[in-house]
Amino acid sequence: MKSTRKKRLAIVLIPALFICASAFGFGAYAAEEEPSPLNKGTLFTEAERDLDALSDLSGSRHITVRDGQDVDIGGAGIWIIDGMASDVTISVDAPEDAVVYLLLKGLRIENRDRPCIYVGSAGKVYLIPTGSSKLTVSKAFRKDSDRKANAVIYSCTDLTLRGEAPLIINSSKNGIVCRDKLRFLGGEYAITAGSKAVAADDAIWIAGGDFRLKAETDGLHAENEDDNMQGSIYIGGGSFDIDVADDAIHGQTMVQIDDGRLTIVADEGIESTRVLINGGEMDIRATGDGINAGRKSDSYRPKIEITGGSVTVTMDGKDPDAIDSNADLVISGGTVNVSGAGIDWDGELDFSGGTVIIEGETVSEIPNTSTHRRDDTGAKRNINAEPAENTDHE
């Protein structure tokens, strides 16, 4: 549920309001339900159709940012934004059915303590860099009385990025945060963040692009603390260079990788309740678990499934597992090459295809390296442990 506010159809230079409208409540969960695989053909169809509107820019409106002058966009349409300024927030507060297109034409914004782009309400928002753009927040984000907005780009509604030019984001906290579904339809993104590089409540869906993510916590993080049926990550192509202090890719319900080239340096490489790898090339270097399935959602039994692709995991840690499922493990295709640690599962193993290499040796049977009693969240020697609450991107 989104708030309804007074419609404003003109550009008004007023202070931005950083308040997200939201509905709270928990859904009903059916235990051990099998999630359906995500389909690239359906995830991006609506967004691609909406973007056809950009074939005609004759009705677009133009904004040039100026130091200290916030910009408020109150209606649907195509907005071309350029200029170089400091202490400026571009704020979208549009009707719930409005489709808003923000074309960043070589935009440069450097703020001290607030978002460069903030979406409070709209039906859908499309963010398209058409010229190399750079957005920076250098100091600690200010807090408002209702909800903090601590990301360079912060959206309370569906947000889709389609890159036609590079977008550079530097943040003292988070790079991009979306309280709904976040989509990437290609582009070039370089994000450096003091916390998370990219985070969303409901989903992060990526069709392709070039991503260079460096963060003090997670690279890609999808988690909804009010509905743990949400929080999926889909990667259908692209190039990813992720160097982070915690999880490179963290999904509450499911992480699915169909294609792409991923180079990961992290504490944990990929973590979710379900991890499904159908293709792509992955080079994961981790000090915790390389790939981990633990119960992040009440509805799903943890499972790692590899049907294709090339997965290389190199471990260097005190007590790591290259692949660790707190329930089931399925390998039916692809190549899995692990070193520095073994493979651990606590439920059922189905090894029916593919190639598994452990410490340089191809194996026909996979030894289970599990030596600890675990609960299905992955906690060792504590069967009542709960997943840690994570409110870092609120």
mmCIF file of C-alpha atoms in Angstrom:
data_model
loop_
_atom_site.group_PDB
_atom_site.id
_atom_site.type_symbol
_atom_site.label_atom_id
_atom_site.label_comp_id
_atom_site.label_asym_id
_atom_site.label_seq_id
_atom_site.Cartn_x
_atom_site.Cartn_y
_atom_site.Cartn_z
ATOM 1 C CA MET A 1 0.000 0.000 0.000
ATOM 2 C CA LYS A 2 1.448 3.367 -0.984
ATOM 3 C CA SER A 3 0.411 6.740 0.386
ATOM 4 C CA THR A 4 -1.800 9.045 -1.674
ATOM 5 C CA ARG A 5 -0.558 12.582 -1.818
ATOM 6 C CA LYS A 6 -1.578 15.745 -3.547
ATOM 7 C CA LYS A 7 -0.751 15.626 -7.248
ATOM 8 C CA ARG A 8 1.759 18.108 -8.502
ATOM 9 C CA LEU A 9 2.236 18.312 -12.234
ATOM 10 C CA ALA A 10 4.885 21.017 -12.349
ATOM 11 C CA ILE A 11 8.485 21.049 -11.251
ATOM 12 C CA VAL A 12 8.700 22.653 -7.848
ATOM 13 C CA LEU A 13 11.965 23.463 -6.153
ATOM 14 C CA ILE A 14 11.186 22.558 -2.547
ATOM 15 C CA PRO A 15 12.906 20.534 0.179
ATOM 16 C CA ALA A 16 12.558 16.806 -0.490
ATOM 17 C CA LEU A 17 10.482 14.700 1.843
ATOM 18 C CA PHE A 18 12.159 11.411 2.739
ATOM 19 C CA ILE A 19 9.177 9.318 3.832
ATOM 20 C CA CYS A 20 8.295 5.910 2.433
ATOM 21 C CA ALA A 21 4.724 4.676 2.749
ATOM 22 C CA SER A 22 4.426 1.001 3.595
ATOM 23 C CA ALA A 23 2.104 -1.657 4.925
ATOM 24 C CA PHE A 24 3.177 -4.009 7.642
ATOM 25 C CA GLY A 25 2.025 -7.542 8.231
ATOM 26 C CA PHE A 26 3.076 -11.116 7.837
ATOM 27 C CA GLY A 27 1.853 -13.542 5.220
ATOM 28 C CA ALA A 28 0.877 -17.150 5.758
ATOM 29 C CA TYR A 29 3.587 -19.655 4.971
ATOM 30 C CA ALA A 30 3.294 -23.282 3.930
ATOM 31 C CA ALA A 31 6.294 -25.154 5.312
ATOM 32 C CA GLU A 32 8.729 -26.842 2.906
ATOM 33 C CA GLU A 33 7.036 -25.447 -0.199
ATOM 34 C CA GLU A 34 9.136 -25.755 -3.368
ATOM 35 C CA PRO A 35 9.709 -22.352 -5.028
ATOM 36 C CA SER A 36 9.193 -22.113 -8.769
ATOM 37 C CA PRO A 37 12.276 -21.258 -10.852
ATOM 38 C CA LEU A 38 12.349 -17.707 -12.149
ATOM 39 C CA ASN A 39 11.821 -17.156 -15.869
ATOM 40 C CA LYS A 40 13.839 -14.438 -17.585
ATOM 41 C CA GLY A 41 11.262 -14.157 -20.337
ATOM 42 C CA THR A 42 8.587 -12.999 -17.891
ATOM 43 C CA LEU A 43 10.636 -10.997 -15.363
ATOM 44 C CA PHE A 44 11.473 -8.162 -17.746
ATOM 45 C CA THR A 45 8.616 -8.148 -20.270
ATOM 46 C CA GLU A 46 6.639 -5.333 -18.651
ATOM 47 C CA ALA A 47 9.702 -3.141 -18.199
ATOM 48 C CA GLU A 48 10.809 -3.604 -21.796
ATOM 49 C CA ARG A 49 7.332 -2.656 -22.980
ATOM 50 C CA ASP A 50 7.300 0.483 -20.825
ATOM 51 C CA LEU A 51 10.678 1.540 -22.169
ATOM 52 C CA ASP A 52 9.260 1.723 -25.694
ATOM 53 C CA ALA A 53 7.971 5.130 -24.602
ATOM 54 C CA LEU A 54 11.519 6.477 -24.922
ATOM 55 C CA SER A 55 11.390 6.165 -28.708
ATOM 56 C CA ASP A 56 9.691 9.566 -28.738
ATOM 57 C CA LEU A 57 11.229 12.279 -26.544
ATOM 58 C CA SER A 58 9.254 15.150 -28.030
ATOM 59 C CA GLY A 59 7.153 15.549 -24.887
ATOM 60 C CA SER A 60 10.025 15.259 -22.421
ATOM 61 C CA ARG A 61 10.836 17.955 -19.882
ATOM 62 C CA HIS A 62 14.288 19.209 -18.977
ATOM 63 C CA ILE A 63 15.859 19.893 -15.582
ATOM 64 C CA THR A 64 19.303 21.319 -14.820
ATOM 65 C CA VAL A 65 20.344 20.837 -11.196
ATOM 66 C CA ARG A 66 21.724 23.751 -9.183
ATOM 67 C CA ASP A 67 23.566 23.870 -5.872
ATOM 68 C CA GLY A 68 21.314 23.607 -2.847
ATOM 69 C CA GLN A 69 18.047 23.555 -4.846
ATOM 70 C CA ASP A 70 16.068 20.351 -4.441
ATOM 71 C CA VAL A 71 13.929 19.224 -7.369
ATOM 72 C CA ASP A 72 10.489 17.695 -6.876
ATOM 73 C CA ILE A 73 8.818 15.728 -9.667
ATOM 74 C CA GLY A 74 5.102 15.301 -9.097
ATOM 75 C CA GLY A 75 3.773 13.651 -12.234
ATOM 76 C CA ALA A 76 4.263 11.022 -14.915
ATOM 77 C CA GLY A 77 6.445 11.675 -17.931
ATOM 78 C CA ILE A 78 9.976 11.743 -19.267
ATOM 79 C CA TRP A 79 12.418 13.988 -17.430
ATOM 80 C CA ILE A 80 15.895 14.724 -18.810
ATOM 81 C CA ILE A 81 18.191 15.766 -15.970
ATOM 82 C CA ASP A 82 21.679 17.221 -16.356
ATOM 83 C CA GLY A 83 24.103 19.560 -14.642
ATOM 84 C CA MET A 84 26.592 19.486 -11.794
ATOM 85 C CA ALA A 85 25.590 20.435 -8.258
ATOM 86 C CA SER A 86 26.032 19.756 -4.563
ATOM 87 C CA ASP A 87 23.482 19.291 -1.765
ATOM 88 C CA VAL A 88 20.646 18.458 -4.158
ATOM 89 C CA THR A 89 18.005 15.745 -4.009
ATOM 90 C CA ILE A 90 15.844 14.841 -6.987
ATOM 91 C CA SER A 91 12.611 13.678 -5.335
ATOM 92 C CA VAL A 92 9.753 11.848 -7.059
ATOM 93 C CA ASP A 93 6.356 12.117 -5.363
ATOM 94 C CA ALA A 94 3.897 11.101 -8.083
ATOM 95 C CA PRO A 95 0.469 9.391 -8.159
ATOM 96 C CA GLU A 96 0.342 5.642 -7.654
ATOM 97 C CA ASP A 97 -0.405 4.984 -11.334
ATOM 98 C CA ALA A 98 2.290 7.310 -12.685
ATOM 99 C CA VAL A 99 5.146 5.991 -14.811
ATOM 100 C CA VAL A 100 8.186 8.223 -14.412
ATOM 101 C CA TYR A 101 11.304 8.159 -16.592
ATOM 102 C CA LEU A 102 14.468 9.869 -15.322
ATOM 103 C CA LEU A 103 17.138 10.252 -18.005
ATOM 104 C CA LEU A 104 20.472 11.219 -16.455
ATOM 105 C CA LYS A 105 22.390 13.148 -19.088
ATOM 106 C CA GLY A 106 25.889 13.356 -17.630
ATOM 107 C CA LEU A 107 24.487 14.242 -14.199
ATOM 108 C CA ARG A 108 26.886 14.995 -11.351
ATOM 109 C CA ILE A 109 25.593 15.349 -7.786
ATOM 110 C CA GLU A 110 27.713 15.376 -4.647
ATOM 111 C CA ASN A 111 25.813 15.440 -1.345
ATOM 112 C CA ARG A 112 27.023 15.357 2.207
ATOM 113 C CA ASP A 113 24.215 13.602 4.078
ATOM 114 C CA ARG A 114 21.149 12.812 1.939
ATOM 115 C CA PRO A 115 20.155 10.843 -1.159
ATOM 116 C CA CYS A 116 20.881 12.159 -4.617
ATOM 117 C CA ILE A 117 17.682 10.537 -5.955
ATOM 118 C CA TYR A 118 14.696 9.705 -3.750
ATOM 119 C CA VAL A 119 11.426 8.093 -4.889
ATOM 120 C CA GLY A 120 8.641 8.465 -2.332
ATOM 121 C CA SER A 121 5.701 7.385 -4.477
ATOM 122 C CA ALA A 122 4.930 6.500 -8.093
ATOM 123 C CA GLY A 123 3.630 3.555 -10.027
ATOM 124 C CA LYS A 124 6.970 2.703 -11.590
ATOM 125 C CA VAL A 125 10.218 4.588 -12.037
ATOM 126 C CA TYR A 126 12.789 4.063 -14.788
ATOM 127 C CA LEU A 127 16.295 5.420 -14.315
ATOM 128 C CA ILE A 128 18.369 5.648 -17.491
ATOM 129 C CA PRO A 129 21.891 7.138 -17.572
ATOM 130 C CA THR A 130 22.236 8.552 -21.108
ATOM 131 C CA GLY A 131 25.568 10.215 -20.387
ATOM 132 C CA SER A 132 28.271 9.166 -17.925
ATOM 133 C CA SER A 133 26.875 10.158 -14.510
ATOM 134 C CA LYS A 134 28.278 10.204 -10.987
ATOM 135 C CA LEU A 135 26.333 10.382 -7.711
ATOM 136 C CA THR A 136 28.047 10.710 -4.332
ATOM 137 C CA VAL A 137 27.084 10.944 -0.665
ATOM 138 C CA SER A 138 30.229 11.518 1.367
ATOM 139 C CA LYS A 139 29.160 11.721 5.030
ATOM 140 C CA ALA A 140 26.687 10.006 7.378
ATOM 141 C CA PHE A 141 23.086 10.175 6.168
ATOM 142 C CA ARG A 142 20.708 12.410 8.092
ATOM 143 C CA LYS A 143 17.740 10.722 9.806
ATOM 144 C CA ASP A 144 14.137 11.809 9.632
ATOM 145 C CA SER A 145 11.501 11.063 12.281
ATOM 146 C CA ASP A 146 9.775 8.248 10.363
ATOM 147 C CA ARG A 147 12.252 6.273 8.266
ATOM 148 C CA LYS A 148 15.838 6.765 7.301
ATOM 149 C CA ALA A 149 16.753 6.983 3.634
ATOM 150 C CA ASN A 150 20.386 5.976 3.668
ATOM 151 C CA ALA A 151 21.271 5.291 0.044
ATOM 152 C CA VAL A 152 22.475 7.417 -2.821
ATOM 153 C CA ILE A 153 19.460 6.168 -4.808
ATOM 154 C CA TYR A 154 16.506 5.281 -2.580
ATOM 155 C CA SER A 155 13.123 4.123 -3.877
ATOM 156 C CA CYS A 156 9.913 3.136 -2.112
ATOM 157 C CA THR A 157 8.422 1.643 -5.278
ATOM 158 C CA ASP A 158 9.421 -0.470 -8.303
ATOM 159 C CA LEU A 159 12.642 0.800 -9.815
ATOM 160 C CA THR A 160 14.238 -0.252 -13.102
ATOM 161 C CA LEU A 161 17.652 0.829 -14.350
ATOM 162 C CA ARG A 162 18.656 0.576 -17.985
ATOM 163 C CA GLY A 163 22.125 1.796 -18.675
ATOM 164 C CA GLU A 164 23.038 3.570 -21.871
ATOM 165 C CA ALA A 165 26.107 5.141 -20.230
ATOM 166 C CA PRO A 166 28.173 4.439 -17.095
ATOM 167 C CA LEU A 167 26.753 5.235 -13.652
ATOM 168 C CA ILE A 168 29.209 5.693 -10.782
ATOM 169 C CA ILE A 169 27.915 5.674 -7.198
ATOM 170 C CA ASN A 170 29.977 6.392 -4.083
ATOM 171 C CA SER A 171 28.239 6.169 -0.717
ATOM 172 C CA SER A 172 29.108 6.417 2.947
ATOM 173 C CA LYS A 173 26.305 3.890 3.560
ATOM 174 C CA ASN A 174 24.297 2.105 0.808
ATOM 175 C CA GLY A 175 24.518 2.544 -2.933
ATOM 176 C CA ILE A 176 21.021 1.659 -4.223
ATOM 177 C CA VAL A 177 18.092 0.649 -1.998
ATOM 178 C CA CYS A 178 14.628 -0.284 -3.285
ATOM 179 C CA ARG A 179 11.707 -1.130 -1.010
ATOM 180 C CA ASP A 180 9.991 -3.048 -3.793
ATOM 181 C CA LYS A 181 11.339 -4.811 -6.918
ATOM 182 C CA LEU A 182 14.601 -3.645 -8.434
ATOM 183 C CA ARG A 183 15.446 -4.505 -12.054
ATOM 184 C CA PHE A 184 18.535 -3.962 -14.181
ATOM 185 C CA LEU A 185 18.219 -4.130 -17.955
ATOM 186 C CA GLY A 186 21.901 -3.860 -18.810
ATOM 187 C CA GLY A 187 24.241 -0.959 -18.226
ATOM 188 C CA GLU A 188 27.551 -0.224 -16.573
ATOM 189 C CA TYR A 189 27.599 0.329 -12.809
ATOM 190 C CA ALA A 190 30.517 1.049 -10.478
ATOM 191 C CA ILE A 191 29.312 1.188 -6.869
ATOM 192 C CA THR A 192 31.430 1.695 -3.754
ATOM 193 C CA ALA A 193 29.483 1.570 -0.492
ATOM 194 C CA GLY A 194 30.150 1.762 3.233
ATOM 195 C CA SER A 195 27.442 -0.873 3.764
ATOM 196 C CA LYS A 196 25.487 -2.567 0.934
ATOM 197 C CA ALA A 197 26.113 -1.860 -2.716
ATOM 198 C CA VAL A 198 22.631 -2.875 -3.961
ATOM 199 C CA ALA A 199 19.673 -3.864 -1.756
ATOM 200 C CA ALA A 200 15.950 -4.481 -2.240
ATOM 201 C CA ASP A 201 13.088 -5.760 -0.120
ATOM 202 C CA ASP A 202 11.253 -7.937 -2.642
ATOM 203 C CA ALA A 203 13.604 -8.771 -5.506
ATOM 204 C CA ILE A 204 16.715 -7.923 -7.486
ATOM 205 C CA TRP A 205 16.374 -9.107 -11.081
ATOM 206 C CA ILE A 206 19.262 -8.601 -13.487
ATOM 207 C CA ALA A 207 19.030 -9.250 -17.224
ATOM 208 C CA GLY A 208 22.625 -8.213 -17.897
ATOM 209 C CA GLY A 209 25.160 -5.448 -17.514
ATOM 210 C CA ASP A 210 28.616 -4.741 -16.179
ATOM 211 C CA PHE A 211 28.730 -4.483 -12.379
ATOM 212 C CA ARG A 212 31.725 -3.529 -10.242
ATOM 213 C CA LEU A 213 30.621 -3.650 -6.623
ATOM 214 C CA LYS A 214 32.761 -2.920 -3.594
ATOM 215 C CA ALA A 215 31.076 -2.813 -0.182
ATOM 216 C CA GLU A 216 31.750 -3.124 3.524
ATOM 217 C CA THR A 217 28.856 -5.599 3.955
ATOM 218 C CA ASP A 218 26.945 -7.162 0.995
ATOM 219 C CA GLY A 219 27.123 -6.742 -2.752
ATOM 220 C CA LEU A 220 23.595 -7.785 -3.838
ATOM 221 C CA HIS A 221 21.119 -8.170 -0.950
ATOM 222 C CA ALA A 222 17.381 -8.978 -1.216
ATOM 223 C CA GLU A 223 15.482 -9.399 2.046
ATOM 224 C CA ASN A 224 12.044 -8.396 3.335
ATOM 225 C CA GLU A 225 11.728 -8.559 7.113
ATOM 226 C CA ASP A 226 7.931 -8.176 6.933
ATOM 227 C CA ASP A 227 7.342 -11.001 4.426
ATOM 228 C CA ASN A 228 9.915 -13.744 4.148
ATOM 229 C CA MET A 229 8.225 -15.129 1.044
ATOM 230 C CA GLN A 230 9.990 -12.222 -0.713
ATOM 231 C CA GLY A 231 13.638 -11.534 -1.295
ATOM 232 C CA SER A 232 14.790 -13.212 -4.523
ATOM 233 C CA ILE A 233 17.791 -12.534 -6.733
ATOM 234 C CA TYR A 234 17.911 -13.487 -10.400
ATOM 235 C CA ILE A 235 20.936 -13.139 -12.686
ATOM 236 C CA GLY A 236 20.311 -13.850 -16.354
ATOM 237 C CA GLY A 237 23.565 -12.503 -17.767
ATOM 238 C CA GLY A 238 26.217 -9.856 -17.361
ATOM 239 C CA SER A 239 29.637 -9.429 -15.834
ATOM 240 C CA PHE A 240 30.089 -9.065 -12.070
ATOM 241 C CA ASP A 241 33.203 -8.122 -10.122
ATOM 242 C CA ILE A 242 32.145 -8.200 -6.455
ATOM 243 C CA ASP A 243 34.596 -7.493 -3.618
ATOM 244 C CA VAL A 244 32.850 -7.235 -0.243
ATOM 245 C CA ALA A 245 33.411 -7.857 3.462
ATOM 246 C CA ASP A 246 30.320 -10.032 4.028
ATOM 247 C CA ASP A 247 28.028 -11.745 1.460
ATOM 248 C CA ALA A 248 28.583 -11.121 -2.225
ATOM 249 C CA ILE A 249 25.028 -12.271 -3.099
ATOM 250 C CA HIS A 250 22.404 -12.716 -0.374
ATOM 251 C CA GLY A 251 18.782 -13.632 -1.127
ATOM 252 C CA GLN A 252 16.155 -14.373 1.493
ATOM 253 C CA THR A 253 14.177 -16.911 -0.537
ATOM 254 C CA MET A 254 16.099 -17.767 -3.678
ATOM 255 C CA VAL A 255 19.201 -16.943 -5.687
ATOM 256 C CA GLN A 256 19.000 -18.149 -9.289
ATOM 257 C CA ILE A 257 21.841 -17.765 -11.786
ATOM 258 C CA ASP A 258 21.134 -18.690 -15.400
ATOM 259 C CA ASP A 259 24.034 -16.944 -17.102
ATOM 260 C CA GLY A 260 26.790 -14.423 -16.563
ATOM 261 C CA ARG A 261 30.403 -14.196 -15.491
ATOM 262 C CA LEU A 262 30.925 -13.656 -11.751
ATOM 263 C CA THR A 263 34.206 -12.968 -9.958
ATOM 264 C CA ILE A 264 33.656 -12.854 -6.210
ATOM 265 C CA VAL A 265 35.879 -12.070 -3.232
ATOM 266 C CA ALA A 266 33.880 -12.173 0.006
ATOM 267 C CA ASP A 267 33.369 -13.738 3.400
ATOM 268 C CA GLU A 268 30.500 -15.781 1.895
ATOM 269 C CA GLY A 269 29.972 -15.950 -1.831
ATOM 270 C CA ILE A 270 26.312 -16.840 -2.383
ATOM 271 C CA GLU A 271 23.768 -17.312 0.420
ATOM 272 C CA SER A 272 20.034 -17.994 0.343
ATOM 273 C CA THR A 273 17.414 -20.523 1.365
ATOM 274 C CA ARG A 274 17.497 -21.928 -2.162
ATOM 275 C CA VAL A 275 20.412 -21.561 -4.583
ATOM 276 C CA LEU A 276 19.797 -22.637 -8.186
ATOM 277 C CA ILE A 277 22.658 -22.451 -10.700
ATOM 278 C CA ASN A 278 21.676 -23.275 -14.273
ATOM 279 C CA GLY A 279 24.583 -21.672 -16.111
ATOM 280 C CA GLY A 280 27.251 -19.002 -16.088
ATOM 281 C CA GLU A 281 30.864 -18.923 -14.965
ATOM 282 C CA MET A 282 31.625 -18.337 -11.298
ATOM 283 C CA ASP A 283 34.974 -17.828 -9.591
ATOM 284 C CA ILE A 284 34.329 -17.515 -5.857
ATOM 285 C CA ARG A 285 37.045 -16.830 -3.279
ATOM 286 C CA ALA A 286 35.679 -16.874 0.250
ATOM 287 C CA THR A 287 36.731 -17.119 3.876
ATOM 288 C CA GLY A 288 33.339 -18.290 5.180
ATOM 289 C CA ASP A 289 31.163 -20.548 3.011
ATOM 290 C CA GLY A 290 31.502 -20.330 -0.745
ATOM 291 C CA ILE A 291 27.858 -21.214 -1.465
ATOM 292 C CA ASN A 292 25.457 -21.648 1.445
ATOM 293 C CA ALA A 293 21.794 -22.664 1.708
ATOM 294 C CA GLY A 294 20.233 -22.012 5.106
ATOM 295 C CA ARG A 295 16.681 -21.317 6.210
ATOM 296 C CA LYS A 296 16.100 -17.624 5.571
ATOM 297 C CA SER A 297 12.438 -18.191 4.639
ATOM 298 C CA ASP A 298 9.881 -20.094 6.711
ATOM 299 C CA SER A 299 8.398 -21.638 3.586
ATOM 300 C CA TYR A 300 11.341 -23.313 1.929
ATOM 301 C CA ARG A 301 13.579 -26.225 2.751
ATOM 302 C CA PRO A 302 17.212 -25.226 2.183
ATOM 303 C CA LYS A 303 18.640 -26.573 -1.054
ATOM 304 C CA ILE A 304 21.548 -26.022 -3.429
ATOM 305 C CA GLU A 305 20.932 -27.207 -6.983
ATOM 306 C CA ILE A 306 23.498 -27.043 -9.798
ATOM 307 C CA THR A 307 22.291 -28.053 -13.255
ATOM 308 C CA GLY A 308 24.879 -26.346 -15.450
ATOM 309 C CA GLY A 309 27.604 -23.743 -15.723
ATOM 310 C CA SER A 310 31.076 -23.648 -14.238
ATOM 311 C CA VAL A 311 31.481 -23.088 -10.503
ATOM 312 C CA THR A 312 34.943 -22.665 -9.004
ATOM 313 C CA VAL A 313 35.192 -22.128 -5.250
ATOM 314 C CA THR A 314 38.506 -21.436 -3.511
ATOM 315 C CA MET A 315 38.373 -21.293 0.264
ATOM 316 C CA ASP A 316 40.689 -19.660 2.749
ATOM 317 C CA GLY A 317 39.136 -19.572 6.192
ATOM 318 C CA LYS A 318 39.158 -20.979 9.708
ATOM 319 C CA ASP A 319 36.124 -23.268 9.359
ATOM 320 C CA PRO A 320 34.780 -22.942 5.827
ATOM 321 C CA ASP A 321 32.744 -25.096 3.479
ATOM 322 C CA ALA A 322 33.104 -24.595 -0.246
ATOM 323 C CA ILE A 323 29.485 -25.699 -0.714
ATOM 324 C CA ASP A 324 27.254 -25.970 2.346
ATOM 325 C CA SER A 325 23.582 -26.945 2.271
ATOM 326 C CA ASN A 326 21.795 -27.101 5.589
ATOM 327 C CA ALA A 327 19.408 -29.559 3.944
ATOM 328 C CA ASP A 328 19.570 -30.914 0.367
ATOM 329 C CA LEU A 329 22.177 -30.836 -2.398
ATOM 330 C CA VAL A 330 21.512 -31.640 -6.069
ATOM 331 C CA ILE A 331 24.202 -31.714 -8.775
ATOM 332 C CA SER A 332 22.921 -32.836 -12.178
ATOM 333 C CA GLY A 333 25.136 -30.916 -14.598
ATOM 334 C CA GLY A 334 27.894 -28.380 -15.023
ATOM 335 C CA THR A 335 31.349 -28.378 -13.490
ATOM 336 C CA VAL A 336 32.011 -27.847 -9.782
ATOM 337 C CA ASN A 337 35.641 -27.320 -8.778
ATOM 338 C CA VAL A 338 36.421 -26.741 -5.091
ATOM 339 C CA SER A 339 39.653 -26.322 -3.183
ATOM 340 C CA GLY A 340 40.637 -25.354 0.339
ATOM 341 C CA ALA A 341 37.508 -27.000 1.771
ATOM 342 C CA GLY A 342 34.950 -29.675 1.003
ATOM 343 C CA ILE A 343 31.245 -30.076 0.365
ATOM 344 C CA ASP A 344 28.751 -30.311 3.222
ATOM 345 C CA TRP A 345 25.048 -31.207 3.256
ATOM 346 C CA ASP A 346 22.727 -32.122 6.108
ATOM 347 C CA GLY A 347 19.807 -33.601 4.139
ATOM 348 C CA GLU A 348 19.642 -35.596 0.904
ATOM 349 C CA LEU A 349 22.272 -35.747 -1.847
ATOM 350 C CA ASP A 350 21.351 -36.250 -5.508
ATOM 351 C CA PHE A 351 24.510 -36.453 -7.639
ATOM 352 C CA SER A 352 23.258 -37.578 -11.041
ATOM 353 C CA GLY A 353 25.407 -35.660 -13.517
ATOM 354 C CA GLY A 354 28.029 -33.035 -14.106
ATOM 355 C CA THR A 355 31.668 -33.017 -13.047
ATOM 356 C CA VAL A 356 32.821 -32.508 -9.471
ATOM 357 C CA ILE A 357 36.504 -31.791 -8.779
ATOM 358 C CA ILE A 358 37.779 -31.679 -5.191
ATOM 359 C CA GLU A 359 41.346 -30.537 -4.590
ATOM 360 C CA GLY A 360 42.212 -31.208 -8.215
ATOM 361 C CA GLU A 361 40.740 -34.717 -8.380
ATOM 362 C CA THR A 362 37.557 -35.599 -10.257
ATOM 363 C CA VAL A 363 35.296 -37.676 -8.013
ATOM 364 C CA SER A 364 32.494 -40.132 -8.735
ATOM 365 C CA GLU A 365 31.215 -39.902 -5.157
ATOM 366 C CA ILE A 366 31.113 -36.762 -3.054
ATOM 367 C CA PRO A 367 32.400 -37.072 0.522
ATOM 368 C CA ASN A 368 30.313 -35.210 3.072
ATOM 369 C CA THR A 369 32.570 -33.040 5.204
ATOM 370 C CA SER A 370 29.874 -32.148 7.744
ATOM 371 C CA THR A 371 31.332 -32.605 11.215
ATOM 372 C CA HIS A 372 29.132 -30.288 13.255
ATOM 373 C CA ARG A 373 25.574 -30.477 14.411
ATOM 374 C CA ARG A 374 23.706 -27.671 12.703
ATOM 375 C CA ASP A 375 20.245 -26.228 12.615
ATOM 376 C CA ASP A 376 18.757 -25.351 9.256
ATOM 377 C CA THR A 377 19.844 -21.710 9.544
ATOM 378 C CA GLY A 378 23.435 -22.883 9.389
ATOM 379 C CA ALA A 379 24.305 -22.175 13.027
ATOM 380 C CA LYS A 380 26.768 -24.705 14.424
ATOM 381 C CA ARG A 381 26.101 -26.436 17.753
ATOM 382 C CA ASN A 382 22.952 -24.395 18.338
ATOM 383 C CA ILE A 383 19.819 -25.995 16.958
ATOM 384 C CA ASN A 384 17.576 -23.196 18.209
ATOM 385 C CA ALA A 385 19.422 -20.365 16.524
ATOM 386 C CA GLU A 386 17.386 -17.847 14.530
ATOM 387 C CA PRO A 387 18.600 -15.914 11.481
ATOM 388 C CA ALA A 388 20.116 -12.626 12.576
ATOM 389 C CA GLU A 389 17.861 -9.633 12.091
ATOM 390 C CA ASN A 390 19.210 -7.384 9.378
ATOM 391 C CA THR A 391 17.914 -3.834 9.270
ATOM 392 C CA ASP A 392 21.014 -2.256 7.788
ATOM 393 C CA HIS A 393 19.331 -0.970 4.602
ATOM 394 C CA GLU A 394 16.133 0.351 6.243
#
